[in-house]
Amino acid sequence: MVEQTAVLGVASVGLGMVLSPGPNMMYLISRSTSQGRRAGIISLAGVAAGFLVYLVGANLGLAVLFAALPGLLTVIRVAGALYLLWLAWQTLKPGGMSVFASKDVPPEPPRRLFLMGLMTNLLNPKIALLYVAVIPQFIVLDQGNVLLQGTVLGCVQIAVALLVNLAIVLAAGGIAGFLAVRPTWLRAQRLVMGSLLAVLAIMLAVMPQGAMS
């Protein structure tokens, strides 16, 4: 059984991750602004397929791993916190780029858009570490089936990521045009998202397993 606090925790971390600059958002925004909303939605479908690959692969392996090595959860929590801090620095450091400062790309057919979305997600280290180093620390071994908990929490993350990315795909053109002539707003976006990642990293690092779950 998955506790409500674990669901809310994964949703919060997932929201912070999806709102931070990364390969998925950069790809989706560039496609939506250069080729239109339809291209962005097709690309998002590929990204969704990549999430499902991670969900199945990670949980099948983690269900066995954590049952055998429960102490590994502490190591994974620390690794996840360090990775979130690194993402925060990449966003906040001088010269860091806003997620909406995208470049034009040549048009592609639907099949290639889907495959590029899939590969972008599969090769995205942020998503890989999200499933290996962040979501597992919300799993509580004495709360029942580890595989079920990992699957439910993974689905929560996927739902948050797809909803946010869909909203961005639909609004990318207008947002990019608005921010392109307002550099102060671009800097503000970086500051807010980077600060959110840093706060989440500190929460993961200092709170005990029971509190986070």
C-alpha positions as YAML, in Angstrom:
chain: A
units: angstrom
residues:
- id: 1
  name: MET
  ca: [0.00, 0.00, 0.00]
- id: 2
  name: VAL
  ca: [1.30, 3.45, -0.91]
- id: 3
  name: GLU
  ca: [0.84, 6.23, 1.66]
- id: 4
  name: GLN
  ca: [-0.52, 9.61, 0.65]
- id: 5
  name: THR
  ca: [2.62, 11.35, 1.90]
- id: 6
  name: ALA
  ca: [4.73, 9.25, -0.48]
- id: 7
  name: VAL
  ca: [2.47, 10.13, -3.41]
- id: 8
  name: LEU
  ca: [2.65, 13.83, -2.55]
- id: 9
  name: GLY
  ca: [6.40, 13.60, -2.12]
- id: 10
  name: VAL
  ca: [6.95, 12.00, -5.52]
- id: 11
  name: ALA
  ca: [4.55, 14.48, -7.12]
- id: 12
  name: SER
  ca: [6.51, 17.38, -5.59]
- id: 13
  name: VAL
  ca: [9.88, 16.03, -6.69]
- id: 14
  name: GLY
  ca: [8.47, 15.16, -10.12]
- id: 15
  name: LEU
  ca: [7.13, 18.68, -10.50]
- id: 16
  name: GLY
  ca: [10.45, 20.21, -9.57]
- id: 17
  name: MET
  ca: [12.28, 17.94, -12.00]
- id: 18
  name: VAL
  ca: [9.94, 18.52, -14.93]
- id: 19
  name: LEU
  ca: [10.07, 22.29, -14.44]
- id: 20
  name: SER
  ca: [13.88, 22.32, -14.42]
- id: 21
  name: PRO
  ca: [15.89, 22.72, -17.65]
- id: 22
  name: GLY
  ca: [16.65, 19.39, -19.27]
- id: 23
  name: PRO
  ca: [16.83, 17.46, -22.57]
- id: 24
  name: ASN
  ca: [13.13, 16.55, -22.63]
- id: 25
  name: MET
  ca: [11.81, 20.08, -22.19]
- id: 26
  name: MET
  ca: [14.37, 21.56, -24.55]
- id: 27
  name: TYR
  ca: [13.44, 19.04, -27.23]
- id: 28
  name: LEU
  ca: [9.68, 19.46, -26.78]
- id: 29
  name: ILE
  ca: [9.86, 23.25, -26.76]
- id: 30
  name: SER
  ca: [12.12, 23.39, -29.83]
- id: 31
  name: ARG
  ca: [9.76, 21.10, -31.75]
- id: 32
  name: SER
  ca: [6.65, 22.97, -30.67]
- id: 33
  name: THR
  ca: [8.04, 26.39, -31.49]
- id: 34
  name: SER
  ca: [9.60, 25.38, -34.82]
- id: 35
  name: GLN
  ca: [7.11, 22.80, -36.15]
- id: 36
  name: GLY
  ca: [3.87, 23.44, -34.27]
- id: 37
  name: ARG
  ca: [1.80, 21.93, -31.50]
- id: 38
  name: ARG
  ca: [1.07, 18.69, -33.37]
- id: 39
  name: ALA
  ca: [4.77, 17.96, -33.66]
- id: 40
  name: GLY
  ca: [5.21, 18.74, -29.98]
- id: 41
  name: ILE
  ca: [2.42, 16.34, -28.99]
- id: 42
  name: ILE
  ca: [3.84, 13.53, -31.14]
- id: 43
  name: SER
  ca: [7.24, 14.12, -29.60]
- id: 44
  name: LEU
  ca: [5.65, 14.03, -26.14]
- id: 45
  name: ALA
  ca: [4.15, 10.62, -26.97]
- id: 46
  name: GLY
  ca: [7.68, 9.36, -27.57]
- id: 47
  name: VAL
  ca: [8.80, 10.83, -24.26]
- id: 48
  name: ALA
  ca: [5.89, 9.05, -22.54]
- id: 49
  name: ALA
  ca: [7.01, 5.74, -24.06]
- id: 50
  name: GLY
  ca: [10.46, 6.36, -22.63]
- id: 51
  name: PHE
  ca: [8.98, 6.89, -19.16]
- id: 52
  name: LEU
  ca: [7.20, 3.53, -19.42]
- id: 53
  name: VAL
  ca: [10.45, 1.80, -20.34]
- id: 54
  name: TYR
  ca: [12.11, 3.24, -17.24]
- id: 55
  name: LEU
  ca: [9.10, 2.43, -15.07]
- id: 56
  name: VAL
  ca: [9.06, -1.25, -16.03]
- id: 57
  name: GLY
  ca: [12.82, -1.78, -16.08]
- id: 58
  name: ALA
  ca: [13.60, 0.08, -12.87]
- id: 59
  name: ASN
  ca: [10.84, -1.46, -10.78]
- id: 60
  name: LEU
  ca: [11.46, -5.04, -11.87]
- id: 61
  name: GLY
  ca: [15.09, -4.69, -10.82]
- id: 62
  name: LEU
  ca: [14.57, -2.55, -7.73]
- id: 63
  name: ALA
  ca: [11.90, -4.83, -6.29]
- id: 64
  name: VAL
  ca: [14.52, -7.57, -5.93]
- id: 65
  name: LEU
  ca: [17.44, -5.30, -5.07]
- id: 66
  name: PHE
  ca: [15.88, -3.46, -2.14]
- id: 67
  name: ALA
  ca: [14.40, -6.62, -0.66]
- id: 68
  name: ALA
  ca: [17.95, -8.00, -0.46]
- id: 69
  name: LEU
  ca: [19.74, -4.74, 0.45]
- id: 70
  name: PRO
  ca: [17.38, -2.45, 2.42]
- id: 71
  name: GLY
  ca: [20.31, -0.31, 3.62]
- id: 72
  name: LEU
  ca: [20.90, 0.79, 0.05]
- id: 73
  name: LEU
  ca: [17.96, 3.19, 0.34]
- id: 74
  name: THR
  ca: [20.06, 5.60, 2.41]
- id: 75
  name: VAL
  ca: [22.83, 5.64, -0.17]
- id: 76
  name: ILE
  ca: [20.32, 6.22, -2.95]
- id: 77
  name: ARG
  ca: [18.66, 9.09, -1.06]
- id: 78
  name: VAL
  ca: [22.00, 10.87, -0.68]
- id: 79
  name: ALA
  ca: [22.88, 10.29, -4.34]
- id: 80
  name: GLY
  ca: [19.52, 11.72, -5.39]
- id: 81
  name: ALA
  ca: [20.03, 14.80, -3.23]
- id: 82
  name: LEU
  ca: [23.48, 15.41, -4.70]
- id: 83
  name: TYR
  ca: [22.10, 15.08, -8.22]
- id: 84
  name: LEU
  ca: [19.33, 17.59, -7.51]
- id: 85
  name: LEU
  ca: [21.94, 20.00, -6.14]
- id: 86
  name: TRP
  ca: [23.95, 19.59, -9.34]
- id: 87
  name: LEU
  ca: [20.85, 20.38, -11.42]
- id: 88
  name: ALA
  ca: [20.22, 23.46, -9.26]
- id: 89
  name: TRP
  ca: [23.76, 24.69, -9.89]
- id: 90
  name: GLN
  ca: [23.48, 24.08, -13.64]
- id: 91
  name: THR
  ca: [20.37, 26.27, -13.63]
- id: 92
  name: LEU
  ca: [21.62, 29.04, -11.33]
- id: 93
  name: LYS
  ca: [25.27, 29.35, -12.36]
- id: 94
  name: PRO
  ca: [26.38, 32.41, -14.37]
- id: 95
  name: GLY
  ca: [25.71, 31.79, -18.02]
- id: 96
  name: GLY
  ca: [23.11, 29.09, -17.40]
- id: 97
  name: MET
  ca: [20.44, 28.89, -20.08]
- id: 98
  name: SER
  ca: [16.68, 29.15, -19.57]
- id: 99
  name: VAL
  ca: [14.62, 26.23, -20.77]
- id: 100
  name: PHE
  ca: [12.69, 28.61, -23.04]
- id: 101
  name: ALA
  ca: [15.79, 29.88, -24.83]
- id: 102
  name: SER
  ca: [15.36, 27.21, -27.51]
- id: 103
  name: LYS
  ca: [16.76, 27.04, -31.04]
- id: 104
  name: ASP
  ca: [14.98, 26.34, -34.31]
- id: 105
  name: VAL
  ca: [15.33, 22.83, -35.72]
- id: 106
  name: PRO
  ca: [14.48, 21.41, -39.17]
- id: 107
  name: PRO
  ca: [11.03, 19.75, -39.56]
- id: 108
  name: GLU
  ca: [10.74, 15.97, -39.14]
- id: 109
  name: PRO
  ca: [8.02, 13.39, -40.04]
- id: 110
  name: PRO
  ca: [5.76, 12.02, -37.25]
- id: 111
  name: ARG
  ca: [7.55, 8.66, -36.92]
- id: 112
  name: ARG
  ca: [10.90, 10.36, -36.45]
- id: 113
  name: LEU
  ca: [9.40, 12.86, -34.01]
- id: 114
  name: PHE
  ca: [8.14, 9.97, -31.88]
- id: 115
  name: LEU
  ca: [11.44, 8.09, -32.01]
- id: 116
  name: MET
  ca: [13.44, 11.23, -31.21]
- id: 117
  name: GLY
  ca: [11.19, 11.89, -28.22]
- id: 118
  name: LEU
  ca: [11.68, 8.30, -27.07]
- id: 119
  name: MET
  ca: [15.46, 8.38, -27.44]
- id: 120
  name: THR
  ca: [15.74, 11.82, -25.85]
- id: 121
  name: ASN
  ca: [14.04, 10.47, -22.74]
- id: 122
  name: LEU
  ca: [15.89, 7.15, -22.67]
- id: 123
  name: LEU
  ca: [19.25, 8.94, -22.94]
- id: 124
  name: ASN
  ca: [18.29, 11.65, -20.42]
- id: 125
  name: PRO
  ca: [20.47, 11.18, -17.31]
- id: 126
  name: LYS
  ca: [18.00, 13.22, -15.26]
- id: 127
  name: ILE
  ca: [15.24, 10.66, -15.86]
- id: 128
  name: ALA
  ca: [17.54, 7.69, -15.37]
- id: 129
  name: LEU
  ca: [18.67, 8.96, -11.97]
- id: 130
  name: LEU
  ca: [15.13, 9.98, -11.07]
- id: 131
  name: TYR
  ca: [14.05, 6.35, -11.19]
- id: 132
  name: VAL
  ca: [17.24, 4.95, -9.69]
- id: 133
  name: ALA
  ca: [18.14, 7.58, -7.09]
- id: 134
  name: VAL
  ca: [15.04, 9.61, -6.21]
- id: 135
  name: ILE
  ca: [11.77, 7.68, -6.43]
- id: 136
  name: PRO
  ca: [13.07, 4.57, -4.58]
- id: 137
  name: GLN
  ca: [13.70, 6.53, -1.37]
- id: 138
  name: PHE
  ca: [9.93, 7.03, -1.04]
- id: 139
  name: ILE
  ca: [9.42, 3.26, -0.91]
- id: 140
  name: VAL
  ca: [8.81, 1.86, 2.59]
- id: 141
  name: LEU
  ca: [9.68, -1.81, 2.88]
- id: 142
  name: ASP
  ca: [7.20, -2.53, 5.68]
- id: 143
  name: GLN
  ca: [4.28, -0.98, 3.77]
- id: 144
  name: GLY
  ca: [3.75, -3.95, 1.48]
- id: 145
  name: ASN
  ca: [4.70, -4.99, -2.04]
- id: 146
  name: VAL
  ca: [7.80, -3.07, -3.17]
- id: 147
  name: LEU
  ca: [7.04, -3.62, -6.86]
- id: 148
  name: LEU
  ca: [3.52, -2.25, -6.44]
- id: 149
  name: GLN
  ca: [4.78, 0.81, -4.54]
- id: 150
  name: GLY
  ca: [7.40, 1.54, -7.18]
- id: 151
  name: THR
  ca: [4.87, 1.16, -9.99]
- id: 152
  name: VAL
  ca: [2.29, 3.44, -8.37]
- id: 153
  name: LEU
  ca: [4.86, 6.11, -7.52]
- id: 154
  name: GLY
  ca: [6.34, 5.90, -11.01]
- id: 155
  name: CYS
  ca: [2.89, 6.41, -12.50]
- id: 156
  name: VAL
  ca: [2.44, 9.49, -10.32]
- id: 157
  name: GLN
  ca: [5.70, 10.93, -11.65]
- id: 158
  name: ILE
  ca: [4.72, 10.13, -15.25]
- id: 159
  name: ALA
  ca: [1.31, 11.77, -14.83]
- id: 160
  name: VAL
  ca: [2.87, 14.95, -13.42]
- id: 161
  name: ALA
  ca: [5.54, 15.06, -16.14]
- id: 162
  name: LEU
  ca: [3.10, 14.52, -19.01]
- id: 163
  name: LEU
  ca: [0.57, 17.06, -17.76]
- id: 164
  name: VAL
  ca: [3.20, 19.76, -17.31]
- id: 165
  name: ASN
  ca: [4.94, 18.98, -20.59]
- id: 166
  name: LEU
  ca: [1.62, 18.96, -22.45]
- id: 167
  name: ALA
  ca: [0.78, 22.41, -21.07]
- id: 168
  name: ILE
  ca: [4.21, 23.67, -22.14]
- id: 169
  name: VAL
  ca: [3.88, 22.15, -25.61]
- id: 170
  name: LEU
  ca: [0.53, 23.89, -26.09]
- id: 171
  name: ALA
  ca: [1.84, 27.23, -24.84]
- id: 172
  name: ALA
  ca: [5.47, 27.03, -26.01]
- id: 173
  name: GLY
  ca: [5.17, 29.35, -28.97]
- id: 174
  name: GLY
  ca: [3.56, 32.16, -27.03]
- id: 175
  name: ILE
  ca: [5.82, 31.75, -24.00]
- id: 176
  name: ALA
  ca: [9.01, 31.66, -26.06]
- id: 177
  name: GLY
  ca: [7.99, 34.80, -27.95]
- id: 178
  name: PHE
  ca: [7.08, 36.59, -24.74]
- id: 179
  name: LEU
  ca: [10.34, 35.72, -22.97]
- id: 180
  name: ALA
  ca: [12.57, 36.29, -25.99]
- id: 181
  name: VAL
  ca: [12.24, 40.04, -25.62]
- id: 182
  name: ARG
  ca: [12.30, 40.01, -21.81]
- id: 183
  name: PRO
  ca: [15.71, 38.82, -20.55]
- id: 184
  name: THR
  ca: [14.81, 39.74, -16.97]
- id: 185
  name: TRP
  ca: [11.96, 37.23, -17.04]
- id: 186
  name: LEU
  ca: [14.30, 34.55, -18.39]
- id: 187
  name: ARG
  ca: [16.65, 35.13, -15.48]
- id: 188
  name: ALA
  ca: [13.72, 35.00, -13.04]
- id: 189
  name: GLN
  ca: [12.63, 31.64, -14.46]
- id: 190
  name: ARG
  ca: [16.10, 30.24, -13.92]
- id: 191
  name: LEU
  ca: [16.23, 31.58, -10.37]
- id: 192
  name: VAL
  ca: [12.86, 30.13, -9.35]
- id: 193
  name: MET
  ca: [13.44, 26.69, -10.85]
- id: 194
  name: GLY
  ca: [17.00, 26.41, -9.62]
- id: 195
  name: SER
  ca: [15.99, 27.43, -6.10]
- id: 196
  name: LEU
  ca: [13.19, 24.86, -6.09]
- id: 197
  name: LEU
  ca: [15.62, 22.10, -7.03]
- id: 198
  name: ALA
  ca: [18.00, 23.16, -4.27]
- id: 199
  name: VAL
  ca: [15.23, 23.09, -1.65]
- id: 200
  name: LEU
  ca: [14.10, 19.63, -2.79]
- id: 201
  name: ALA
  ca: [17.70, 18.37, -2.62]
- id: 202
  name: ILE
  ca: [18.08, 19.59, 0.96]
- id: 203
  name: MET
  ca: [14.78, 17.97, 1.93]
- id: 204
  name: LEU
  ca: [15.90, 14.62, 0.51]
- id: 205
  name: ALA
  ca: [19.28, 14.82, 2.22]
- id: 206
  name: VAL
  ca: [18.27, 15.82, 5.77]
- id: 207
  name: MET
  ca: [14.94, 14.08, 6.29]
- id: 208
  name: PRO
  ca: [14.95, 10.45, 7.50]
- id: 209
  name: GLN
  ca: [13.41, 7.70, 5.40]
- id: 210
  name: GLY
  ca: [10.21, 7.57, 7.43]
- id: 211
  name: ALA
  ca: [9.63, 11.32, 7.19]
- id: 212
  name: MET
  ca: [10.12, 11.39, 3.43]
- id: 213
  name: SER
  ca: [7.77, 8.48, 2.95]
...
